[in-house]
Tab-separated table of C-alpha atoms in Angstrom:
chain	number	residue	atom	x	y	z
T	1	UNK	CA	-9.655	-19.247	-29.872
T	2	UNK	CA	-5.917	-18.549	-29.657
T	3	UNK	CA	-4.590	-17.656	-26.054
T	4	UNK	CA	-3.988	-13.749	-26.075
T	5	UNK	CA	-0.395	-13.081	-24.820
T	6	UNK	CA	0.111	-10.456	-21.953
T	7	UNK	CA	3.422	-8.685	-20.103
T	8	UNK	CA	2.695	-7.024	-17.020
T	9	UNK	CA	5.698	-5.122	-16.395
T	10	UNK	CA	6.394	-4.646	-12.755
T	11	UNK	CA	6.172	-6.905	-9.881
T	12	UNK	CA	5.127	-4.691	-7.061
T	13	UNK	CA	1.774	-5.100	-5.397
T	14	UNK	CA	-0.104	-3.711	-8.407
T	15	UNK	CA	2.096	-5.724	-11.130
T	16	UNK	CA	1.220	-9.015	-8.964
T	17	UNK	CA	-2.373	-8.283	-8.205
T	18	UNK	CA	-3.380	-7.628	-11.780
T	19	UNK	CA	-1.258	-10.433	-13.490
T	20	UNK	CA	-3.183	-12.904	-10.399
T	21	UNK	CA	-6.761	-11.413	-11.618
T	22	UNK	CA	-6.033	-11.948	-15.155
T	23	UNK	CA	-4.764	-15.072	-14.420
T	24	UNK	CA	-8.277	-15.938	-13.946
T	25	UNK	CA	-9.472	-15.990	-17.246
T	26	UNK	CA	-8.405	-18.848	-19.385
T	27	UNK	CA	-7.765	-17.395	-22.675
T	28	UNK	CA	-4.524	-15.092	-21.442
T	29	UNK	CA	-1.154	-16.303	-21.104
T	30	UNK	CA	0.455	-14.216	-18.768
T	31	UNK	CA	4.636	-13.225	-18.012
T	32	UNK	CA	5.246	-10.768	-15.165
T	33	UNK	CA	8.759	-8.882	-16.322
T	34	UNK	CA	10.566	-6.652	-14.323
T	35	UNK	CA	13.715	-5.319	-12.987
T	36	UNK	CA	12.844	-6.170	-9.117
T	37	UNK	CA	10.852	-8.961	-7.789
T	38	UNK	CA	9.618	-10.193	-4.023
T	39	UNK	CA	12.369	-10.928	-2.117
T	40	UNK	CA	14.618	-7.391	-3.549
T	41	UNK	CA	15.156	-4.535	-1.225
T	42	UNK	CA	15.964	-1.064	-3.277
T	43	UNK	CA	14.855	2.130	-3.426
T	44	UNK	CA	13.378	1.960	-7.047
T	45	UNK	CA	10.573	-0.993	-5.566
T	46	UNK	CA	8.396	0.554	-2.981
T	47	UNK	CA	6.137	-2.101	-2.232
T	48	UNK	CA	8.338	-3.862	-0.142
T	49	UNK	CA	8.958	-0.682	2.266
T	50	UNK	CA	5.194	-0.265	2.768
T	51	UNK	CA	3.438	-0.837	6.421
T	52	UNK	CA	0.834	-1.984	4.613
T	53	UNK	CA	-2.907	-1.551	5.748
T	54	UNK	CA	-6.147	-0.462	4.841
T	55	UNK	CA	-7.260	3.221	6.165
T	56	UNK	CA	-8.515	4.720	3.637
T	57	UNK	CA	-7.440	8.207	2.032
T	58	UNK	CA	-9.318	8.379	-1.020
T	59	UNK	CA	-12.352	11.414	-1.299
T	60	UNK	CA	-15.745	10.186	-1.039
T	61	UNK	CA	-17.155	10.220	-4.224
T	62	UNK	CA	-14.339	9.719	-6.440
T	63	UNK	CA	-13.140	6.864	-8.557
T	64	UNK	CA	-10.312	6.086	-5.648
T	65	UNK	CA	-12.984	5.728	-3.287
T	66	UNK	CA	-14.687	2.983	-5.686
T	67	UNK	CA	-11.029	1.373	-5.922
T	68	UNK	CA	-10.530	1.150	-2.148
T	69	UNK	CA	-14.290	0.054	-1.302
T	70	UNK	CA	-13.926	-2.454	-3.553
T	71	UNK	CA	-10.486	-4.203	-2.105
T	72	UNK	CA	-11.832	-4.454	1.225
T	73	UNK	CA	-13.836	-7.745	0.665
T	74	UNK	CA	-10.309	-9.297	-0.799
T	75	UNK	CA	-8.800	-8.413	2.168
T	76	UNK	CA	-10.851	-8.935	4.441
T	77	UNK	CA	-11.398	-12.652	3.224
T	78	UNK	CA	-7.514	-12.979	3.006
T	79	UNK	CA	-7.585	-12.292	7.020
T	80	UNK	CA	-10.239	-14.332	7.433
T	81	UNK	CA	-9.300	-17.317	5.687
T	82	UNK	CA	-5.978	-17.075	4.450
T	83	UNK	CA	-3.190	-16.620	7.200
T	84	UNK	CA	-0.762	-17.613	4.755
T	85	UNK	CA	-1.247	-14.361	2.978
T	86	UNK	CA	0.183	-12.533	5.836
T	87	UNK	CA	-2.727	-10.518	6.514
T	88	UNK	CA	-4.461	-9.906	9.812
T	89	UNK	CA	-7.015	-7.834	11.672
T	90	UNK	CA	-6.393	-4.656	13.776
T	91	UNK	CA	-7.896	-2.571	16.460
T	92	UNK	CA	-7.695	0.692	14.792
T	93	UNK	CA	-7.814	4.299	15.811
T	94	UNK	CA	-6.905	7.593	13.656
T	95	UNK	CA	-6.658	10.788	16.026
T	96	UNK	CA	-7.165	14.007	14.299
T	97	UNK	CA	-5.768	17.873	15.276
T	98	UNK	CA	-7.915	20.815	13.387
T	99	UNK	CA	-4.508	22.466	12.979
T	100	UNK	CA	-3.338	19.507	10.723
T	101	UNK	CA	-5.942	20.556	7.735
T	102	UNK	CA	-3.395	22.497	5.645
T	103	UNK	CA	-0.470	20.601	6.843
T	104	UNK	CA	0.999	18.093	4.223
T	105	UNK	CA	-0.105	15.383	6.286
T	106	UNK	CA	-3.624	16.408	6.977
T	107	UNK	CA	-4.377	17.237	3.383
T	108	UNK	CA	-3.342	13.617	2.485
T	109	UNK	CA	-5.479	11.671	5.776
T	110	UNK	CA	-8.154	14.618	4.825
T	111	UNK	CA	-10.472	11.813	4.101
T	112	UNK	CA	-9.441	9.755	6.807
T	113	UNK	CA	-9.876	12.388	9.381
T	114	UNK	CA	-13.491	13.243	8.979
T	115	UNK	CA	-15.855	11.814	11.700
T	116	UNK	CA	-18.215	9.879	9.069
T	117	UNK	CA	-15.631	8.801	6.128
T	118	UNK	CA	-17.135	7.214	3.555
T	119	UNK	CA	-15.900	4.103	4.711
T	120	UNK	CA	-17.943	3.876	7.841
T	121	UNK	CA	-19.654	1.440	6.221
T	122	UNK	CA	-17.317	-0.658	4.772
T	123	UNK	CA	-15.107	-1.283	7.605
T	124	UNK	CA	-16.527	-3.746	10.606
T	125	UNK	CA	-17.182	-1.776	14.499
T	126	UNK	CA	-17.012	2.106	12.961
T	127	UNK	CA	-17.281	4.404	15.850
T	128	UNK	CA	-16.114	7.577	17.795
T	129	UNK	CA	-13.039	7.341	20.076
T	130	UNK	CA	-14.495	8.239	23.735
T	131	UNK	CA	-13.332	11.997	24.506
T	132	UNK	CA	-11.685	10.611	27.926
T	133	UNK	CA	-9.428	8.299	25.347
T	134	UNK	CA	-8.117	11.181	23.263
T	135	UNK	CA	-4.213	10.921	23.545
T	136	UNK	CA	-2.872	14.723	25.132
T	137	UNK	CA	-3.343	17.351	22.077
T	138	UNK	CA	-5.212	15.728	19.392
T	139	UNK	CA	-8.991	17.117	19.193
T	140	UNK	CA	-11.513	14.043	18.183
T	141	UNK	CA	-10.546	9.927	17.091
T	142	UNK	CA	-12.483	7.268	15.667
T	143	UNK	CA	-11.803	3.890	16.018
T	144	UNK	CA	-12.438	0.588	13.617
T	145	UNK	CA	-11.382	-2.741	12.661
T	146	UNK	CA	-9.046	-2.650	9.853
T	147	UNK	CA	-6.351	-4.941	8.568
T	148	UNK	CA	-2.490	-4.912	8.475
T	149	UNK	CA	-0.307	-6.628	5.498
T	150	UNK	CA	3.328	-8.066	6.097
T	151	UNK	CA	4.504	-6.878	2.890
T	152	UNK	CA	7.469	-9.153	3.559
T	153	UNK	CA	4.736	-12.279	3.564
T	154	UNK	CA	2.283	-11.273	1.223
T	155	UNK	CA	4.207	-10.494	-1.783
T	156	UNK	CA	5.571	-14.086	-2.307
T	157	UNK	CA	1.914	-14.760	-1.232
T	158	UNK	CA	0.932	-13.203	-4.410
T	159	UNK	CA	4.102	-14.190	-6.578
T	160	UNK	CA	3.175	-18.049	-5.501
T	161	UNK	CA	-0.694	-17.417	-6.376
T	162	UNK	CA	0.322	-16.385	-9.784
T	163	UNK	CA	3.082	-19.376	-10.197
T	164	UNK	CA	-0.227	-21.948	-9.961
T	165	UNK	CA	-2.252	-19.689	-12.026
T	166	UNK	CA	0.167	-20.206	-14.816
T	167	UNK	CA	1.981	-16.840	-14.604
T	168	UNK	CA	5.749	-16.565	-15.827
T	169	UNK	CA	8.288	-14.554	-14.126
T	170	UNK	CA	11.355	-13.101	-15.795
T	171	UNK	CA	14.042	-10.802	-14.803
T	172	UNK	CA	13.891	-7.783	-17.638
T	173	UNK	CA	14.796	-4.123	-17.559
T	174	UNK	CA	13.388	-2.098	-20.241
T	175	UNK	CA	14.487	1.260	-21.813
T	176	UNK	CA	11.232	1.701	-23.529
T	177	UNK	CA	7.738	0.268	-22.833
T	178	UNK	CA	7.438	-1.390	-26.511
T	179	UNK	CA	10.437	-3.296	-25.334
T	180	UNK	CA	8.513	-5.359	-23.222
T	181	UNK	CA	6.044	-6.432	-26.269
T	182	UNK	CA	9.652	-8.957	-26.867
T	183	UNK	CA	9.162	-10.461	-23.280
T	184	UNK	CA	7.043	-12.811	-23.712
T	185	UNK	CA	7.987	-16.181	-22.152
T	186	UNK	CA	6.661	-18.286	-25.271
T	187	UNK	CA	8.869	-16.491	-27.265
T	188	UNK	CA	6.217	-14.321	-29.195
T	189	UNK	CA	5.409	-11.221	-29.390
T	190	UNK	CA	2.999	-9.698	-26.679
T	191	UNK	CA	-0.114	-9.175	-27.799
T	192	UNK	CA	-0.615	-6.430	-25.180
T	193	UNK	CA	1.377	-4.781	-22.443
T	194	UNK	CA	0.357	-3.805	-18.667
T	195	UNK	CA	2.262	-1.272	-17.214
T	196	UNK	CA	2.489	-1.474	-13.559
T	197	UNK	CA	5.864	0.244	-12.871
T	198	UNK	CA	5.142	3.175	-10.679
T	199	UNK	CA	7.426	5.782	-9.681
T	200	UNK	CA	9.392	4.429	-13.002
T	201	UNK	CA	6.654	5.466	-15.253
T	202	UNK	CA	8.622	8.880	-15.430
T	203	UNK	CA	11.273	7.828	-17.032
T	204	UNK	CA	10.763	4.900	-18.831
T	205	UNK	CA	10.364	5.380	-22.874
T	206	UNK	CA	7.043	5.571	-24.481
T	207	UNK	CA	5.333	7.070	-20.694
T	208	UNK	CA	7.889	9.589	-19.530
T	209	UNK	CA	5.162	10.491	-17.117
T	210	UNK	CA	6.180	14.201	-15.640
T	211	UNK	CA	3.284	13.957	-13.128
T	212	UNK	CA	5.245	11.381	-11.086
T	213	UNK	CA	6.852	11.992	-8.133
T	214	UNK	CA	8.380	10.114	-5.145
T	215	UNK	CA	6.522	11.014	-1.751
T	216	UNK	CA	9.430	9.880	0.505
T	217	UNK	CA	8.565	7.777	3.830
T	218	UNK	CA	11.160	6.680	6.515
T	219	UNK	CA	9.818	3.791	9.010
T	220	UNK	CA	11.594	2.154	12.039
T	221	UNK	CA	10.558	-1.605	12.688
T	222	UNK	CA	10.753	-2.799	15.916
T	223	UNK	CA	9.556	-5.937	17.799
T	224	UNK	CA	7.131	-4.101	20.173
T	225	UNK	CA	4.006	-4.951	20.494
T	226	UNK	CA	1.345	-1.143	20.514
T	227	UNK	CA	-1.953	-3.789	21.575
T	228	UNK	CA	-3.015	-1.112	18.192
T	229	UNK	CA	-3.144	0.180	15.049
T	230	UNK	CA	-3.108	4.042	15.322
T	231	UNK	CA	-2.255	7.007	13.093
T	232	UNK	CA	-2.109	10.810	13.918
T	233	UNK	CA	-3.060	13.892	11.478
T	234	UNK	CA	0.487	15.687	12.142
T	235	UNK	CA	3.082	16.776	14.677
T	236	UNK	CA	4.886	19.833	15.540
T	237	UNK	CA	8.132	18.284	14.217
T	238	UNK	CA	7.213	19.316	10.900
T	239	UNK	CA	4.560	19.705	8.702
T	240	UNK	CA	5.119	16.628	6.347
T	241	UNK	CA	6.140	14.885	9.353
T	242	UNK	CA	3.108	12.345	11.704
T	243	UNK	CA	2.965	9.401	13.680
T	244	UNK	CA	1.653	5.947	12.361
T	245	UNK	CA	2.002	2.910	14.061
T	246	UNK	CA	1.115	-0.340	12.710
T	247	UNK	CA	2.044	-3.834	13.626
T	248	UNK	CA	2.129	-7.025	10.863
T	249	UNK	CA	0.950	-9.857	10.598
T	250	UNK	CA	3.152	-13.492	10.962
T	251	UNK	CA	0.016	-15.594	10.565
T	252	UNK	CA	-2.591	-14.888	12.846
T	253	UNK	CA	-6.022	-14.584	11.196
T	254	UNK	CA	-8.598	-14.372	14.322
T	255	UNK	CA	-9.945	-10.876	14.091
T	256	UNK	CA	-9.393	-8.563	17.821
T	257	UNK	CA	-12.308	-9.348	20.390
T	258	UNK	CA	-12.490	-5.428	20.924
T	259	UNK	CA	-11.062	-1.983	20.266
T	260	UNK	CA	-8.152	-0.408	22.137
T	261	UNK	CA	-7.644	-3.496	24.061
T	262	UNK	CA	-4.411	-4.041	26.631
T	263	UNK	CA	-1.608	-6.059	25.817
T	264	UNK	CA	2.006	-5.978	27.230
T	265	UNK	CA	4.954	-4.678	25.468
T	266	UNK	CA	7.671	-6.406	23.704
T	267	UNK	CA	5.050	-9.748	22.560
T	268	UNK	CA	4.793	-8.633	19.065
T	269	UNK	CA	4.020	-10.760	16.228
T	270	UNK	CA	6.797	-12.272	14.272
T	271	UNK	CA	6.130	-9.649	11.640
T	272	UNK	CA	7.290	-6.818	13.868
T	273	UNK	CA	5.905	-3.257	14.085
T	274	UNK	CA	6.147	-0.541	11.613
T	275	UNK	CA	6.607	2.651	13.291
T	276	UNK	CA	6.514	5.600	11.309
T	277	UNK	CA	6.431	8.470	9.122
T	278	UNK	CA	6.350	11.486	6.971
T	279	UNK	CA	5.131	12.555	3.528
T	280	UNK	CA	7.695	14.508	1.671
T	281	UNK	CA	6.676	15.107	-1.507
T	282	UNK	CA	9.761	15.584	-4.375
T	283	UNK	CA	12.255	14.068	-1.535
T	284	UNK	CA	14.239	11.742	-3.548
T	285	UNK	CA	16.747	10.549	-0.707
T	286	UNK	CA	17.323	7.297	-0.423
T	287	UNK	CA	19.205	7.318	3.012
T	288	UNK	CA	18.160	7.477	6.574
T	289	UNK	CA	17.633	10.215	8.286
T	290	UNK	CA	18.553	10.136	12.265
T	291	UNK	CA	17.320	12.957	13.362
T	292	UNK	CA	13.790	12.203	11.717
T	293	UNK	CA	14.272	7.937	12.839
T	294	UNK	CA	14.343	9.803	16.687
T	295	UNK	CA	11.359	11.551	15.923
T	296	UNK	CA	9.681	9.170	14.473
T	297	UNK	CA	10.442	6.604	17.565
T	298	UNK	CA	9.342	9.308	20.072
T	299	UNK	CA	6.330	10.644	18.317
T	300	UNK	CA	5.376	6.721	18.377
T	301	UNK	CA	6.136	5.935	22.253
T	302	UNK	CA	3.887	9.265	23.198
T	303	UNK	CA	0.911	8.229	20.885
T	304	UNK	CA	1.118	5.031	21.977
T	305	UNK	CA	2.852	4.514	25.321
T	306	UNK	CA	1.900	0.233	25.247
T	307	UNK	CA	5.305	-0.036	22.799
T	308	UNK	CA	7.480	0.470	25.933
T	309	UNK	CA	5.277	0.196	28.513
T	310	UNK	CA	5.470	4.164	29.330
T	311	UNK	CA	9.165	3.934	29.008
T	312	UNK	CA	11.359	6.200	26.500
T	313	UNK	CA	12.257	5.026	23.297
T	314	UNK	CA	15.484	3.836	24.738
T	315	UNK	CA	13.459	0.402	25.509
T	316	UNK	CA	12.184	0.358	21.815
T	317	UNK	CA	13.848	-3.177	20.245
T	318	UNK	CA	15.186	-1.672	16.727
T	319	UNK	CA	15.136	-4.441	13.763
T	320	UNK	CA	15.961	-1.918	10.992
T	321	UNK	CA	15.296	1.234	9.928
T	322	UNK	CA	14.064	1.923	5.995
T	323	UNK	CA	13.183	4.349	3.567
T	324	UNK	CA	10.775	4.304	0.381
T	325	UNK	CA	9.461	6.043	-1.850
T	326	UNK	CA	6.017	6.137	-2.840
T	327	UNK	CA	5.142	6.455	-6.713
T	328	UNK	CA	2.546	9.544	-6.208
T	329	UNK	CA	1.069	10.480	-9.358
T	330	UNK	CA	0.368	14.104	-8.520
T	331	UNK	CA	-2.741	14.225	-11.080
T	332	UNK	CA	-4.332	10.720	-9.753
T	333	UNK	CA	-3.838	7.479	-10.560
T	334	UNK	CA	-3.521	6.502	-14.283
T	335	UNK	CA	-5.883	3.546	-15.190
T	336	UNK	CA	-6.441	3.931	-18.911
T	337	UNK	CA	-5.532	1.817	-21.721
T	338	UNK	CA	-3.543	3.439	-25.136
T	339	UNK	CA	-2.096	1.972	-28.350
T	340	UNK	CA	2.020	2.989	-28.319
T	341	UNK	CA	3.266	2.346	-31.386
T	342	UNK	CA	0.839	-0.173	-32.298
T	343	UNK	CA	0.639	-2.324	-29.328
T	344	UNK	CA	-2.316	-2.042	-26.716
T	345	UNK	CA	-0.871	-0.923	-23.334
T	346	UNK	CA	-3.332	-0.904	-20.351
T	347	UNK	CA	-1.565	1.781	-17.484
T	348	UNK	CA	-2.167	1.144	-13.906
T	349	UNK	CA	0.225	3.312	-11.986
T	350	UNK	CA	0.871	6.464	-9.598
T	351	UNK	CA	-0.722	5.468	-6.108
T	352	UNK	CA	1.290	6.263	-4.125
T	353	UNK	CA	0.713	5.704	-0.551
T	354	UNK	CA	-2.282	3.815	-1.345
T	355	UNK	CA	-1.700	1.074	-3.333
T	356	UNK	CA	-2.316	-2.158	-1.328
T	357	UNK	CA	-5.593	-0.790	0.124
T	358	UNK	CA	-6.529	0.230	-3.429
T	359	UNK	CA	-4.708	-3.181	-5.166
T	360	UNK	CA	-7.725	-5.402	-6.246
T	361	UNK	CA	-10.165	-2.092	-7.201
T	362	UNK	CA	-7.408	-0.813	-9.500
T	363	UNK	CA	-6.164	-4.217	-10.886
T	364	UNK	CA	-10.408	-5.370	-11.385
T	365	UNK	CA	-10.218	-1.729	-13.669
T	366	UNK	CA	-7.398	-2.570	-15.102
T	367	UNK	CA	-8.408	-6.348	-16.523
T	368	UNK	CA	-11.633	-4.822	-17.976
T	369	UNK	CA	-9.544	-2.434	-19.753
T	370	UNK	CA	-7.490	-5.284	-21.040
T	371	UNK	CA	-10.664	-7.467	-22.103
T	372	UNK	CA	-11.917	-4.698	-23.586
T	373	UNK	CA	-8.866	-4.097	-25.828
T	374	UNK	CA	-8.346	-7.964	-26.716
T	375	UNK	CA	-11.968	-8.331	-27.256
T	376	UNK	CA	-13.191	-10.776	-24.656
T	377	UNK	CA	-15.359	-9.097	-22.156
C-alpha cells in the first residue's frame, strides 16, 4: 500500500505531538509546515511562553478530562526516564479562596480547586494541605506530585523525536488552509491536512474560527529556587489577575522525596522559575506590563516566601520578563475532522492554557481521526 501523505500545519506543542504520534505508524509520510518553529520567540507562537505543567483544569466528566487523564502516563514516563525531555517532578500545592469562584481566575482553576478533583487519582501522593500550612488568606490547599516542562527543552525534544521518526520540517506561511495540501516535502500533493495552528485558526482561510480568542498571560522568570510548585485561585489585584509559581526542569528526573519540602533560595535549576500570571481574556497586547510584572513578583514572594528567603522582591534575580497569548477556543477545543474543498482536514486546536497537560490525549484523538479518514484504523 502507497504511503498516505500528511501536513501538520503548526509546530507548537500540539503540531509536534501529533506529527510524533503519527509518526508511529508506518504507512504516513509526514511534513510539519509552519510559520514558527522551536527555537522562535513571537507573540503569534504561544507554546514557547508557557510554564508548562500538569494541574489539571478540565471538568470531571468531560471529553477534556479524558484528554488530560490520558497525557499523564506520557509525562510522567518522560520524567521518569527521559531527562532529556526537559521534564521533571514537583512538590505541588494549589491554595483556594471561596471568594475566587466567580472571579476570572477561579472559574478557569474551578476544577482544580475542588478538594477531590477528578484527578486525585491520577496524580501520585493526592492529599489535603494541613490547615496550620495554609498561606495568610486563602481558605483550604491540597497538595500532589505533579510535573513541570521547560518549554525551552522540550520542544526541540519533540522537534528531534520527530526528525528520527522521519518527519520533515519546512518553513511555510499559508493564507488559506488548502494551501498547505502543496506542502508536501515529496513534492505531492497532501493527501490530508492537520491543523494545529491555534490562536491562528481565526484568521486563516478555509477556518476563520470566530470562537478564538487570545487569553493573555504575562510571566517573570527568575533564577530562584520556591523548594515548590504552587498556584493560588485569585488576588485582590484584580480579578483576572493570581499567583502561580512554577520552576523548570534542566535535567533532573528523580521525583521529590516529599511535599512542601525546604530548600534555600537562589539554587534553582538551570531552567529557572516561572513566576506568574493572569487570565485576560480578549487582551491582545503583546507588551509588558510593569505595573502587573510588580504584582506578579510580589504576589509570588508572599505565596511563597522560599524565592527570597522572606526578603522583598528586590532580591528576586530577573532573567526576562514575557508575554503570551493563549489560543482559547471559547466553545472548547476543536478535535474533529472535515473535507475543505475536497481535502480531509483533521482540526486539533483552541486549548488554550491547557495544551501541554492535554498534548498526547488530544493528539491520540486526533490520529484516530486521521486513520479513520485515510482508511487505516
Amino acid at each position: 500500500m502507497a504511503e498516505s501523505r500528511i501536513v501538520v500545519v503548526g509546530a507548537g506543542v500540539a503540531g509536534l505531538t501529533t506529527a510524533l504520534l503519527l509518526s508511529k505508524n508506518a504507512k504516513y509520510s509526514i511534513t510539519v509546515a509552519a510559520k514558527h518553529m522551536p527555537g522562535d520567540y513571537d507573540i503569534e507562537y504561544a507554546s514557547p511562553w508557557a510554564g508548562a505543567n500538569y494541574l489539571p483544569v478540565s471538568r470531571k466528566g468531560t471529553p477534556a478530562a479524558d484528554w488530560d487523564k490520558n497525557t499523564w502516563p506520557e509525562l510522567e514516563k518522560l520524567a521518569k526516564h527521559h531527562p532529556e525531555a526537559g521534564v521533571h517532578f514537583q512538590d505541588t500545592a494549589v491554595y483556594n479562596r471561596n471568594k475566587d469562584a466567580e472571579s476570572a481566575t477561579g472559574q478557569w482553576f474551578a476544577e482544580i480547586l475542588e478538594k477531590e478533583p477528578w484527578f486525585k487519582d491520577t496524580v501520585p501522593n493526592f492529599k489535603a494541605v494541613p490547615e496550620s500550612q495554609i498561606p495568610s488568606g486563602f481558605d483550604y490547599g491540597t497538595s500532589f506530585t505533579s510535573v513541570c516542562i521547560n518549554t525551552a527543552i522540550y520542544l526541540p525534544y519533540l522537534t528531534s523525536e520527530c526528525l528520527k521518526a522521519g518527519v520533515v520540517f519546512r518553513r511555510s506561511i499559508f493564507k488559506h488552509i488548502n494551501d498547505a495540501v502543496d506542502a508536501h516535502h515529496s513534492g505531492q500533493k497532501a493527501d490530508l491536512v492537520v491543523n494545529c495552528t491555534g490562536l491562528a485558526a481565526g484568521t486563516l482561510g478555509g477556518v476563520e474560527d470566530k470562537d478564538m480568542t487570545p487569553a493573555r498571560a504575562q510571566i517573570v522568570l527568575v533564577r530562584n529556587d520556591p523548594g515548590i510548585m504552587c498556584s493560588g485561585s485569585g488576588s485582590e489585584d484584580a480579578a483576572d489577575e493570581t499567583c502561580y509559581i512554577m520552576q523548570r526542569a534542566a535535567g533532573k528526573s528523580t521525583p521529590p522525596s516529599h511535599i512542601l519540602k525546604s530548600v534555600e533560595p537562589d539554587k534553582a535549576e538551570g531552567g529557572g522559575t516561572i513566576l506568574g500570571g493572569c487570565y485576560q481574556k480578549g487582551n491582545w497586547n503583546s507588551e509588558v506590563d510593569p505595573n502587573l510584572a510588580i504584582r506578579i513578583m510580589q504576589r509570588a514572594v508572599t505565596l511563597c516566601p522560599a524565592l527570597t528567603g522572606g526578603k522583598g522582591i528586590e532580591h528576586l534575580s530577573i532573567i526576562r520578563h514575557g508575554v503570551g497569548l493563549r489560543p482559547l477556543r471559547t466553545s472548547g477545543v476543536r478535535l474533529e475532522k472535515e473535507k475543505i474543498n475536497g481535502v480531509w482536514t483533521v482540526h486539533n486546536y483552541g486549548h488554550g492554557g491547557f495544551g501541554y497537560q492535554s498534548s498526547y490525549g488530544c493528539s491520540e484523538v486526533a490520529v484516530k481521526l486521521v486513520d479513520e479518514a485515510l482508511g487505516t484504523n
